[in-house]
JSON list of C-alpha atoms in Angstrom, two decimals:
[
{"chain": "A", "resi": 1, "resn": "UNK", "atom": "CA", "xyz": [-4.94, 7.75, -5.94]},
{"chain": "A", "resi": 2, "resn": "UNK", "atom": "CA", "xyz": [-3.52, 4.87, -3.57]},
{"chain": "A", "resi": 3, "resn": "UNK", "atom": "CA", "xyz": [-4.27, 1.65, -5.60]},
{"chain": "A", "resi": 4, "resn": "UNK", "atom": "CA", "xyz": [-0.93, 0.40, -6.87]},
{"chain": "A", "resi": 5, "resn": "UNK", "atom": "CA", "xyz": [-1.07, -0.26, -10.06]},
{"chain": "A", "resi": 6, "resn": "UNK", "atom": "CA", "xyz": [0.35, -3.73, -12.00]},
{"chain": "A", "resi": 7, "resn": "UNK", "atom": "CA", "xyz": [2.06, -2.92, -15.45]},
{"chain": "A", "resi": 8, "resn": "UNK", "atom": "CA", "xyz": [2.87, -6.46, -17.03]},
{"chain": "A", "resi": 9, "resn": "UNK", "atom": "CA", "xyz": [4.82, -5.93, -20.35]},
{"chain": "A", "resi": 10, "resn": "UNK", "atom": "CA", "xyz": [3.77, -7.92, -23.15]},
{"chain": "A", "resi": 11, "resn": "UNK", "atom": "CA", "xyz": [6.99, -9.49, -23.76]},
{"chain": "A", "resi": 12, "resn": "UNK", "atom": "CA", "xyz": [6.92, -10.64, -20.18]},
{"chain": "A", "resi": 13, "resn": "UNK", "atom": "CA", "xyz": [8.27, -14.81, -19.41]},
{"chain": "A", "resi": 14, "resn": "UNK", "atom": "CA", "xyz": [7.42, -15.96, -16.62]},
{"chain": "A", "resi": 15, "resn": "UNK", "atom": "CA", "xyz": [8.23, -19.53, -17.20]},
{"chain": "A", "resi": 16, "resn": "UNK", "atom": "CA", "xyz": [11.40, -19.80, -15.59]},
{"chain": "A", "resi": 17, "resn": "UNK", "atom": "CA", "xyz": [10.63, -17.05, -12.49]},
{"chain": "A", "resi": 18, "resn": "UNK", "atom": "CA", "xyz": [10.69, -18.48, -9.00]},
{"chain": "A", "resi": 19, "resn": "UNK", "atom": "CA", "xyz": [8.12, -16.47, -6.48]},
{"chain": "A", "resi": 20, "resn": "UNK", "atom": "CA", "xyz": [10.33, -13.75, -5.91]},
{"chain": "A", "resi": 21, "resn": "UNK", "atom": "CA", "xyz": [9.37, -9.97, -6.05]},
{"chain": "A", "resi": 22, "resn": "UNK", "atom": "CA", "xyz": [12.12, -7.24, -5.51]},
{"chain": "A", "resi": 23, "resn": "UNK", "atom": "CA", "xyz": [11.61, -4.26, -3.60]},
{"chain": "A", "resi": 24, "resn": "UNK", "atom": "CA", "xyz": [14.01, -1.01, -4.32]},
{"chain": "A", "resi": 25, "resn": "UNK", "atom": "CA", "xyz": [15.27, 0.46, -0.39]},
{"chain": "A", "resi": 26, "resn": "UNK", "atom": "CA", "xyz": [16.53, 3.35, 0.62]},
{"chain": "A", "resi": 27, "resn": "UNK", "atom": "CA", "xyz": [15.91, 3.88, 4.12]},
{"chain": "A", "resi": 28, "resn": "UNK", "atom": "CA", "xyz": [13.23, 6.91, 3.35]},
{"chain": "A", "resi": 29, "resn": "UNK", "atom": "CA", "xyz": [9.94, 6.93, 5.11]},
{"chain": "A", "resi": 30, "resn": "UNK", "atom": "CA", "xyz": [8.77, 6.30, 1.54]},
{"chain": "A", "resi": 31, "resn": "UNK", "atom": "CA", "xyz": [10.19, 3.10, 0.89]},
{"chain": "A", "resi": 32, "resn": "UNK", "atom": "CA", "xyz": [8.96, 1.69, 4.07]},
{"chain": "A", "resi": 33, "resn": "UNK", "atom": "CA", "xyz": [5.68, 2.75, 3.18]},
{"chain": "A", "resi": 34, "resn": "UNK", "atom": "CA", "xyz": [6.01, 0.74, 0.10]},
{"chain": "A", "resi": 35, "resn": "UNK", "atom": "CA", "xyz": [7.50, -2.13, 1.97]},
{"chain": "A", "resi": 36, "resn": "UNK", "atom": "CA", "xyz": [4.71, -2.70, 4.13]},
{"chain": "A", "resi": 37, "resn": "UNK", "atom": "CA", "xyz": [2.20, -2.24, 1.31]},
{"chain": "A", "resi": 38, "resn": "UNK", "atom": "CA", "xyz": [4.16, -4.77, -0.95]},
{"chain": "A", "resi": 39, "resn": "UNK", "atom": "CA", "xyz": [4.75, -7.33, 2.16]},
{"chain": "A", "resi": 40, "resn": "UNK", "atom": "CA", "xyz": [0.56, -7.22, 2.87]},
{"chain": "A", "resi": 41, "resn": "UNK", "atom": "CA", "xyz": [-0.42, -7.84, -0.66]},
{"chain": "A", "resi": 42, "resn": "UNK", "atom": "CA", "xyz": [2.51, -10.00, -1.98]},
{"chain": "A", "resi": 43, "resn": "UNK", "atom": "CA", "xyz": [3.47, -11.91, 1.62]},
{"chain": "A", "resi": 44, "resn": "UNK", "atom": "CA", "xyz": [0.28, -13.61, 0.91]},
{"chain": "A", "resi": 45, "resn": "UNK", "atom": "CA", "xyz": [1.42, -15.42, -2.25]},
{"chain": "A", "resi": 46, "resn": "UNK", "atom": "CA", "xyz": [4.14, -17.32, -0.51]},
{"chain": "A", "resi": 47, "resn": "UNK", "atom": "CA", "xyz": [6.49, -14.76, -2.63]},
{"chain": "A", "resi": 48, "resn": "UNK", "atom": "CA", "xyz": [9.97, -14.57, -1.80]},
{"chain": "A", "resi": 49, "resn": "UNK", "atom": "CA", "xyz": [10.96, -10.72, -1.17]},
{"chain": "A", "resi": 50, "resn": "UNK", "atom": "CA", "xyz": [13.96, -9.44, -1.83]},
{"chain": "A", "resi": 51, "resn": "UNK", "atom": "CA", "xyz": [15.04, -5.56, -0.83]},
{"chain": "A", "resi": 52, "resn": "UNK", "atom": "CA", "xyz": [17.48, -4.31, -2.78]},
{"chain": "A", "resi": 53, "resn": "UNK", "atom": "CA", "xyz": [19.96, -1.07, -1.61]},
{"chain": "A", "resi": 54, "resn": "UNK", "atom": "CA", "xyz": [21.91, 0.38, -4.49]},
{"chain": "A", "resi": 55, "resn": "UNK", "atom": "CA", "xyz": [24.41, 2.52, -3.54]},
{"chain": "A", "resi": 56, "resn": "UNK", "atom": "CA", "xyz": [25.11, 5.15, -6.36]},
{"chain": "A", "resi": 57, "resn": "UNK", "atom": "CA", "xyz": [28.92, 6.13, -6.81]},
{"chain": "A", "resi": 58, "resn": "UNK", "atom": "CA", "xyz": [29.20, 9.49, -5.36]},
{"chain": "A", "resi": 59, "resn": "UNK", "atom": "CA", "xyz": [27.38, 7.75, -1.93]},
{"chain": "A", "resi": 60, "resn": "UNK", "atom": "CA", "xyz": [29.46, 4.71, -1.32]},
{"chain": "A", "resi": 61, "resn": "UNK", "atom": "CA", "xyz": [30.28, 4.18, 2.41]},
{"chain": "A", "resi": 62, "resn": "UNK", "atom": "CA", "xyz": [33.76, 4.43, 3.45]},
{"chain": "A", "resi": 63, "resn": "UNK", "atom": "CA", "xyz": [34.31, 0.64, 4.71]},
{"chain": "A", "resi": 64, "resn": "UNK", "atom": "CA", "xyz": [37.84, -0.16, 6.12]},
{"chain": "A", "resi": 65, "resn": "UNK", "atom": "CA", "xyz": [39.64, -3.19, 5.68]},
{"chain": "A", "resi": 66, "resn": "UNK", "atom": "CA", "xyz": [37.67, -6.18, 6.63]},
{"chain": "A", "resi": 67, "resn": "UNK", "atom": "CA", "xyz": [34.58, -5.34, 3.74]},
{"chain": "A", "resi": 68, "resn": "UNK", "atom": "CA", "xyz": [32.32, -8.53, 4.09]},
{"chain": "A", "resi": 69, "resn": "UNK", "atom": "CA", "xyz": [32.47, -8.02, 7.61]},
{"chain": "A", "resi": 70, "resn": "UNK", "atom": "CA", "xyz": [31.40, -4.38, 7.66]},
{"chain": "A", "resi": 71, "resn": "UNK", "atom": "CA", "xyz": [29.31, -4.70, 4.95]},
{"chain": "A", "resi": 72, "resn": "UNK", "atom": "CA", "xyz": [27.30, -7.28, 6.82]},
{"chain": "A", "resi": 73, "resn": "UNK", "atom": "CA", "xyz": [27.16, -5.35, 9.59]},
{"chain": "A", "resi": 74, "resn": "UNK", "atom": "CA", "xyz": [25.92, -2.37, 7.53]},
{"chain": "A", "resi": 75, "resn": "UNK", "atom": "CA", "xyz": [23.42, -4.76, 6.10]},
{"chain": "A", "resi": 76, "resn": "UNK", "atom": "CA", "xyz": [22.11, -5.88, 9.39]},
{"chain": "A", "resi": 77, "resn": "UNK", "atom": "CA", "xyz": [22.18, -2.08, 10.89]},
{"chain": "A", "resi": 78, "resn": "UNK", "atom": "CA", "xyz": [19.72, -1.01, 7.82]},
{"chain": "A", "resi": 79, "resn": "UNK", "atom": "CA", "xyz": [17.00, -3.70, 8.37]},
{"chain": "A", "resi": 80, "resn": "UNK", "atom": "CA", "xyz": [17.12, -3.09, 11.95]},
{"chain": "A", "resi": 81, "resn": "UNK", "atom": "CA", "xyz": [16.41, 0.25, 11.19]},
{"chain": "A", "resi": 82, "resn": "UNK", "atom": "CA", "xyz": [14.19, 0.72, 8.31]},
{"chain": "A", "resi": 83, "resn": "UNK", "atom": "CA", "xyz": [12.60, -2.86, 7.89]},
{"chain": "A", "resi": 84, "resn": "UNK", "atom": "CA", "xyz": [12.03, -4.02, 11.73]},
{"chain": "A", "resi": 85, "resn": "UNK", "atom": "CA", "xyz": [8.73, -6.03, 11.59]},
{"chain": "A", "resi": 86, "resn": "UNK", "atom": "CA", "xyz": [9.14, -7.27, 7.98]},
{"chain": "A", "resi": 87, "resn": "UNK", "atom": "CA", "xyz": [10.12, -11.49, 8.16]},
{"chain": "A", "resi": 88, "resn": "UNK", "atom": "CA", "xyz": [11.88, -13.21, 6.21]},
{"chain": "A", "resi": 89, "resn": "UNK", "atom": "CA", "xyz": [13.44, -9.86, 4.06]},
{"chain": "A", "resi": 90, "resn": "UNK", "atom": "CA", "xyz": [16.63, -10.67, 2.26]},
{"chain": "A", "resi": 91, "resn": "UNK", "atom": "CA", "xyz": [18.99, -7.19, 1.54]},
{"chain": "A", "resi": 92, "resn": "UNK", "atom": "CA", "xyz": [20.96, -7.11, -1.81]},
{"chain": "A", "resi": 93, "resn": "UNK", "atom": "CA", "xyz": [23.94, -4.12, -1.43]},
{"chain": "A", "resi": 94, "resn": "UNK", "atom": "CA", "xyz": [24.50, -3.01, -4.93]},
{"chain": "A", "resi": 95, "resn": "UNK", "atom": "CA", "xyz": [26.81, -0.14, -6.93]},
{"chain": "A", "resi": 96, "resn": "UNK", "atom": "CA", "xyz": [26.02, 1.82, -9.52]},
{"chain": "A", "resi": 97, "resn": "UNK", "atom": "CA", "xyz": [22.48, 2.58, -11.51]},
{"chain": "A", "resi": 98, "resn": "UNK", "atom": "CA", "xyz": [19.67, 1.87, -9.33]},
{"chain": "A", "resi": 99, "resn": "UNK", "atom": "CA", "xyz": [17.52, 0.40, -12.68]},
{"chain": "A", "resi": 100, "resn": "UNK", "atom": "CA", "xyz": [20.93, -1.19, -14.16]},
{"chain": "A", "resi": 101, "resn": "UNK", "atom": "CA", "xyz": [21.34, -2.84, -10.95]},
{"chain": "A", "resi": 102, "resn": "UNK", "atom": "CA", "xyz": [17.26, -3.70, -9.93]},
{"chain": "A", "resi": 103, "resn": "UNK", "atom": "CA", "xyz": [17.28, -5.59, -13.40]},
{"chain": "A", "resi": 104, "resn": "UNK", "atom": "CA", "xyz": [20.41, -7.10, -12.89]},
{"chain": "A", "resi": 105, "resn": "UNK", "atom": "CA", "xyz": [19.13, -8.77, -9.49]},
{"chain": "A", "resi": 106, "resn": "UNK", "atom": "CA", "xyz": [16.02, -9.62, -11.07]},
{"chain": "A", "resi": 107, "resn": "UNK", "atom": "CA", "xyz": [17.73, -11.93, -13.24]},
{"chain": "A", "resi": 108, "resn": "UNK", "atom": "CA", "xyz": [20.20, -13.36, -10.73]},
{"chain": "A", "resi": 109, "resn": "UNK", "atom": "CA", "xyz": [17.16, -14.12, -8.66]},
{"chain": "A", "resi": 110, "resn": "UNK", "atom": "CA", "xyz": [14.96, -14.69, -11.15]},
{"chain": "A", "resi": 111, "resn": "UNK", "atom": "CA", "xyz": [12.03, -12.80, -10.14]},
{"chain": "A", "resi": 112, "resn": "UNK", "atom": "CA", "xyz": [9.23, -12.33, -11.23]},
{"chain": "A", "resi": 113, "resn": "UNK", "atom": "CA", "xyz": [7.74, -8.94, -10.25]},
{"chain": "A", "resi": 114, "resn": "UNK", "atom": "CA", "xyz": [9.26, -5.57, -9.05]},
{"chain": "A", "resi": 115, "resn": "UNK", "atom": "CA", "xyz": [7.10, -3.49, -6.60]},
{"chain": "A", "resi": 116, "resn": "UNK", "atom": "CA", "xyz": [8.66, 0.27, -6.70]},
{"chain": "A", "resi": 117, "resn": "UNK", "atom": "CA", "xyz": [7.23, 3.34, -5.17]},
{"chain": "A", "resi": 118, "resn": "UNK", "atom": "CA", "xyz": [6.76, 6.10, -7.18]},
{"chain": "A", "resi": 119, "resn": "UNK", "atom": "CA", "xyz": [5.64, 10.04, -6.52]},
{"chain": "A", "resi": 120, "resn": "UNK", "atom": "CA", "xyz": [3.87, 9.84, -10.11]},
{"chain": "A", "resi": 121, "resn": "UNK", "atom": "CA", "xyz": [5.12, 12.91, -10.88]},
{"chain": "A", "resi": 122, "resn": "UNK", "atom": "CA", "xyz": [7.25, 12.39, -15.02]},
{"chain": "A", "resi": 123, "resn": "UNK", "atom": "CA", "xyz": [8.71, 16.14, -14.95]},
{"chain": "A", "resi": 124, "resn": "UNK", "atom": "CA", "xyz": [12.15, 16.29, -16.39]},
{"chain": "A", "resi": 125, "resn": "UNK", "atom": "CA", "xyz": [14.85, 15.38, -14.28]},
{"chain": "A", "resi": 126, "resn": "UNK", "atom": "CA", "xyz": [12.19, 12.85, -11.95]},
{"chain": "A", "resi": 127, "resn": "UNK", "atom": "CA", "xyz": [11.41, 9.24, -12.01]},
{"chain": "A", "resi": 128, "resn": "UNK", "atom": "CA", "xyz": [14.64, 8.50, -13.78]},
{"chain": "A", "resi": 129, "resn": "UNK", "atom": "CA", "xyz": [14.25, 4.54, -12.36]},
{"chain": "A", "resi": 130, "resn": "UNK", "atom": "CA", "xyz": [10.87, 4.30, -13.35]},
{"chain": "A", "resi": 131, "resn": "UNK", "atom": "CA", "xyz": [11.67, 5.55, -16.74]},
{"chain": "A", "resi": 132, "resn": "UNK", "atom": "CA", "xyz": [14.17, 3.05, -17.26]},
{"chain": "A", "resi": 133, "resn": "UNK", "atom": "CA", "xyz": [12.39, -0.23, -15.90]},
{"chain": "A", "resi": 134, "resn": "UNK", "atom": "CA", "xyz": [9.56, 0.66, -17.77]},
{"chain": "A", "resi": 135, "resn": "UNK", "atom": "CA", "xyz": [11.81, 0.88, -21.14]},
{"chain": "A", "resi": 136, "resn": "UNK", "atom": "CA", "xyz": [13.76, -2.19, -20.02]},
{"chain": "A", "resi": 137, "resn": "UNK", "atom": "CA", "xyz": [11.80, -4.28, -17.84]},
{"chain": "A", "resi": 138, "resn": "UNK", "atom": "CA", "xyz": [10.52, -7.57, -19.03]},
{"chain": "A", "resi": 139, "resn": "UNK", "atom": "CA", "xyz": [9.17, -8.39, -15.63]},
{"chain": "A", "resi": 140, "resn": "UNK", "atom": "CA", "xyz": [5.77, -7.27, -14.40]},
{"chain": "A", "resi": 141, "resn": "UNK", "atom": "CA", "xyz": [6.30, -3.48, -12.56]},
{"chain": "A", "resi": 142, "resn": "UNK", "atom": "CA", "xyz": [3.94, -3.03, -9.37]},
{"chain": "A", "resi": 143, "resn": "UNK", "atom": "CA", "xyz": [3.82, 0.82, -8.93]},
{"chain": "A", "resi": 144, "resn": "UNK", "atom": "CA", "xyz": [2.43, 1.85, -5.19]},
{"chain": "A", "resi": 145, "resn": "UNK", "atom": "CA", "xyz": [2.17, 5.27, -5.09]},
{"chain": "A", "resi": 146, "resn": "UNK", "atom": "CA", "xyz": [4.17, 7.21, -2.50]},
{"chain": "A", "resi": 147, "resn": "UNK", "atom": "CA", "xyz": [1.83, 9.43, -0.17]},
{"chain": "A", "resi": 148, "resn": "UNK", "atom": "CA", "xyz": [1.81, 13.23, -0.36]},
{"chain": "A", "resi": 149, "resn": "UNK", "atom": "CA", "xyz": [1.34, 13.97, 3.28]},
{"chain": "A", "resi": 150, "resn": "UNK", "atom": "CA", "xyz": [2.55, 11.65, 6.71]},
{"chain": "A", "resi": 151, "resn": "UNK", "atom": "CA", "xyz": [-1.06, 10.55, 6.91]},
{"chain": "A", "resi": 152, "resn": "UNK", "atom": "CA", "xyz": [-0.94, 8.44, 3.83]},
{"chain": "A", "resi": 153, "resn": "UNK", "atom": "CA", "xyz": [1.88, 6.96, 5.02]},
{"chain": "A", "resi": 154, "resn": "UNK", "atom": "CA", "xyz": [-0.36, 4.45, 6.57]},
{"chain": "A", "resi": 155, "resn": "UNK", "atom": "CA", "xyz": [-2.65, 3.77, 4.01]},
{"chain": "A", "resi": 156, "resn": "UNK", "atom": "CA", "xyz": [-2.86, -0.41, 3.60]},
{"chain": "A", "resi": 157, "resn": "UNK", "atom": "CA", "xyz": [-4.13, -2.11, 0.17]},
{"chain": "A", "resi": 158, "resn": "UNK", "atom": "CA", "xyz": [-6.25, -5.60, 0.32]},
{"chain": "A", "resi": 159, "resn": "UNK", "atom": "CA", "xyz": [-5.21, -8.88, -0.56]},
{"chain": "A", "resi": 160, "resn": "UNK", "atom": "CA", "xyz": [-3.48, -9.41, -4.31]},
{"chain": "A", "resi": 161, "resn": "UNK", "atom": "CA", "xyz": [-3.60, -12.73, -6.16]},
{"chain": "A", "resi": 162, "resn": "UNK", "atom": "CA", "xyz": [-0.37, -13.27, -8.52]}
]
């Protein structure tokens, strides 16, 4: 199935949240997918959305010696390229465990949802993220499925109340 699917864990807080939801990027046709889908049911809401690009060791870019200004420029390169269309999307550049660092975020920013694609497939060695966010998470988890073939790619979901 399509339908994304809300998972709100019952030791969820939601007093202090502000309306921001947090959106895992990679730059695959996948995560754009999910992007879109999040941004039409959560754009709505007046939600802040925050993408957030965690670079694992072993794939760290080789920046020279002016960082912040490459790494803004980095920054600015991957929106134009895998988020073009999306307003108002702020990039967090993170190191180290995608889940470690999604969680940490989501308390910086205070959030108060995460919207993450997933293939649903639980086979060992898969959904390592989703494994831990569900184990950790105190926030709500929006799952959107990822499509199986291009043509799902487009599939859209209707309006979501939060």
């Amino acid at each position: 199935s399509s339908t994304p699917v809300l998972l709100v864990p019952p030791n969820t807080d939601l007093h202090h949240a502000d309306a921001t939801a947090l959106i895992p990027l990679d730059g695959s046709p996948e995560c754009r997918a999910v992007l879109e889908r999040a941004v039409t049911l959560i754009g709505p809401t007046g939600c802040d959305v925050v993408g957030v690009y965690v670079f694992e060791d072993a794939r760290i870019p080789a920046f020279s010696d002016q960082v912040h200004h490459e790494a803004a420029a980095w920054t600015e390169a991957f929106l134009r390229r895998h988020c073009s269309g999306v307003d108002a999307l702020h990039l967090e550049l993170r190191v180290g465990d995608p889940a470690e660092q999604l969680l940490r975020v989501a308390r910086e920013q205070h959030a108060m949802l995460i919207a993450i694609g997933w293939n649903q497939q639980l086979q060992p060695g898969r959904a390592r993220t989703v494994r831990a966010l569900l184990a950790q998470s105190t926030l709500p988890l929006l799952f959107f499925p990822t499509p199986t073939h291009a043509s799902a790619l487009t599939q859209r979901s209707s309006h979501l109340t939060l």
